Amino acid sequence: MSLDGVYDEGNVFALILAGKIPSVTLYEDADTLCFLDIQPQSKGHALVISKWSKARNILEIEDDALAQVMATTRKVATAIRAALDPDGLHIAQFNGAAAGQTVFHLHVHIVPRWAGQAPGFAAHAQGQFADADALKALAQEIRAHL
Ligand code: 5GP
């Protein structure tokens, strides 16, 4: 998928927003949703999306949707810091397959980082799927700080 294209209503984040596949929510408001990544790069890896924008990437997103997504990113990153005490917070956003994007509904990654941990993103195909119950317990821990 290149930078150019048409929004696919069947992409996995659209299905999460439609309630057609499950996710573990950390936070939501009228405009944004934040949930835990199913193949986390580290403990607490979260994704933030717009509920209404059909932007595939940063070149397409409306200014207000971007502002809403970034406000939620900071809010949840603050709670993740309080809950998990990471040494750093990696905020990442990929545009186009060549840049590592695999889901074409704009999203921002929040990846807590600890000293000594490699800061790169592992290929998703090699990533471990998180245990569903462990994700739910972790979400409760983080939500307590929102
Ligand atoms: P991208 O590479 O597009 O920036 O990141 C997409 C992210 O979505 C990846 O980190 C991947 O693990 C995550 N992801 C893909 N499918 C699902 C899913 O069904 N549920 C959740 N929670 N995360 C997903």
Coordinates of C-alpha atoms and ligand atoms in Angstrom, one line a residue:
M1 CA 0.0 0.0 0.0
S2 CA 1.4 3.3 -1.1
L3 CA 0.9 6.7 0.4
D4 CA -2.0 7.2 -2.1
G5 CA -5.1 5.1 -2.1
V6 CA -8.7 4.8 -0.9
Y7 CA -9.7 4.2 2.7
D8 CA -10.7 0.5 3.2
E9 CA -13.8 0.3 5.4
G10 CA -12.8 -3.3 6.2
N11 CA -9.4 -2.4 7.8
V12 CA -8.8 -3.9 11.2
F13 CA -9.2 -0.6 13.1
A14 CA -12.4 0.2 11.3
L15 CA -13.6 -3.3 12.4
I16 CA -12.6 -2.5 16.0
L17 CA -14.4 0.9 15.9
A18 CA -17.5 -1.0 14.5
G19 CA -17.3 -3.5 17.4
K20 CA -16.8 -6.3 15.0
I21 CA -13.6 -7.5 16.5
P22 CA -12.5 -7.1 20.1
S23 CA -9.9 -4.9 21.6
V24 CA -8.8 -3.9 25.1
T25 CA -9.6 -0.2 25.5
L26 CA -7.5 2.1 27.6
Y27 CA -9.4 5.3 26.9
E28 CA -12.1 6.7 24.7
D29 CA -13.9 9.9 24.2
A30 CA -16.2 11.2 21.5
D31 CA -13.5 11.6 18.9
T32 CA -10.7 9.1 19.7
L33 CA -10.1 5.6 20.9
C34 CA -6.9 4.2 22.5
F35 CA -6.4 0.4 22.9
L36 CA -3.6 -2.0 23.6
D37 CA -1.6 -3.4 20.7
I38 CA -2.2 -7.1 20.1
Q39 CA 1.5 -7.7 19.2
P40 CA 3.1 -5.4 21.6
Q41 CA 6.7 -4.1 21.1
S42 CA 6.9 -3.7 24.9
K43 CA 4.6 -3.9 27.9
G44 CA 1.9 -1.2 27.6
H45 CA 2.2 -0.7 23.8
A46 CA -0.9 1.3 22.9
L47 CA -2.5 2.7 19.7
V48 CA -4.5 5.9 19.4
I49 CA -7.0 6.4 16.5
S50 CA -9.6 8.9 15.4
K51 CA -13.1 7.6 15.6
W52 CA -14.4 9.6 12.7
S53 CA -11.5 10.5 10.3
K54 CA -11.1 8.3 7.3
A55 CA -7.5 9.3 6.9
R56 CA -5.1 6.5 6.0
N57 CA -2.0 8.5 6.9
I58 CA -0.7 11.9 8.2
L59 CA -0.9 13.4 4.7
E60 CA -4.7 13.0 4.7
I61 CA -5.8 13.7 8.2
E62 CA -7.9 16.7 9.1
D63 CA -6.2 19.2 11.5
D64 CA -8.8 18.8 14.2
A65 CA -8.7 15.0 14.0
L66 CA -4.9 15.1 14.3
A67 CA -5.1 17.4 17.3
Q68 CA -7.6 15.1 19.0
V69 CA -5.4 12.0 18.4
M70 CA -2.4 13.8 19.7
A71 CA -4.2 15.1 22.8
T72 CA -5.3 11.5 23.6
T73 CA -1.8 10.3 22.9
R74 CA -0.4 12.6 25.6
K75 CA -3.2 11.8 28.0
V76 CA -2.7 8.1 27.8
A77 CA 1.2 8.3 27.7
T78 CA 1.0 10.2 31.0
A79 CA -1.1 7.4 32.5
I80 CA 1.2 4.7 31.1
R81 CA 4.1 6.5 32.7
A82 CA 2.4 6.7 36.0
A83 CA 1.3 3.0 35.8
L84 CA 4.5 1.4 34.4
D85 CA 7.3 3.8 35.2
P86 CA 9.2 3.4 31.9
D87 CA 12.5 5.2 31.3
G88 CA 11.2 6.5 27.9
L89 CA 8.1 6.8 25.7
H90 CA 8.4 6.0 22.0
I91 CA 5.7 7.9 20.1
A92 CA 5.6 6.6 16.5
Q93 CA 3.5 6.9 13.4
F94 CA 4.1 5.2 10.1
N95 CA 2.9 6.3 6.7
G96 CA 2.9 3.8 3.7
A97 CA 4.1 0.2 3.6
A98 CA 7.6 1.3 2.8
A99 CA 7.7 3.1 6.2
G100 CA 6.4 0.0 8.1
Q101 CA 2.6 0.8 8.0
T102 CA 0.5 -2.3 8.0
V103 CA -3.0 -0.9 9.0
F104 CA -4.2 1.9 6.8
H105 CA -6.3 3.9 9.3
L106 CA -4.0 6.6 10.8
H107 CA -2.7 5.6 14.2
V108 CA -0.2 6.7 16.7
H109 CA 1.9 4.1 18.7
I110 CA 2.7 4.7 22.3
V111 CA 5.6 2.3 23.2
P112 CA 7.0 2.4 26.8
R113 CA 10.7 1.9 26.7
W114 CA 13.1 0.7 29.4
A115 CA 16.8 1.3 29.6
G116 CA 18.7 -1.5 27.8
Q117 CA 15.8 -2.4 25.6
A118 CA 16.4 -2.1 21.8
P119 CA 14.3 0.9 20.7
G120 CA 13.5 -0.4 17.2
F121 CA 10.2 -1.9 16.0
A122 CA 10.3 -5.7 15.4
A123 CA 8.7 -7.0 12.3
H124 CA 5.1 -7.7 13.1
A125 CA 5.2 -11.2 11.6
Q126 CA 7.8 -12.1 14.2
G127 CA 6.0 -10.4 17.1
Q128 CA 4.4 -12.4 19.9
F129 CA 0.7 -12.1 20.3
A130 CA -0.2 -10.9 23.8
D131 CA -2.3 -13.0 26.1
A132 CA -5.8 -11.6 26.2
D133 CA -6.3 -11.8 30.0
A134 CA -2.8 -10.3 30.6
L135 CA -3.8 -7.4 28.3
K136 CA -7.1 -6.9 30.2
A137 CA -5.2 -6.8 33.6
L138 CA -2.6 -4.4 32.2
A139 CA -5.4 -2.1 30.9
Q140 CA -6.9 -1.9 34.3
E141 CA -3.6 -1.0 35.8
I142 CA -3.1 1.9 33.3
R143 CA -6.8 3.1 33.4
A144 CA -6.4 3.6 37.1
H145 CA -4.1 6.5 36.3
L146 CA -6.5 8.3 33.8
Ligands
5GP1 P1 1.6 -0.1 11.8 O1 2.7 -1.0 11.4 O2 0.5 0.0 10.8 O3 2.1 1.2 12.2 O4 1.0 -0.7 13.1 C1 -0.2 -1.5 13.2 C2 -0.3 -2.1 14.6 O5 -1.5 -2.6 14.7 C3 0.8 -3.2 14.9 O6 1.6 -2.8 16.0 C4 -0.1 -4.4 15.1 O7 0.4 -5.2 16.1 C5 -1.4 -3.8 15.5 N1 -2.6 -4.6 15.2 C6 -2.8 -5.3 14.1 N2 -4.0 -5.9 14.1 C7 -4.5 -5.7 15.4 C8 -5.7 -6.1 16.1 O8 -6.5 -6.8 15.6 N3 -5.8 -5.6 17.3 C9 -4.9 -4.8 18.0 N4 -5.2 -4.4 19.2 N5 -3.8 -4.4 17.3 C10 -3.6 -4.8 16.1

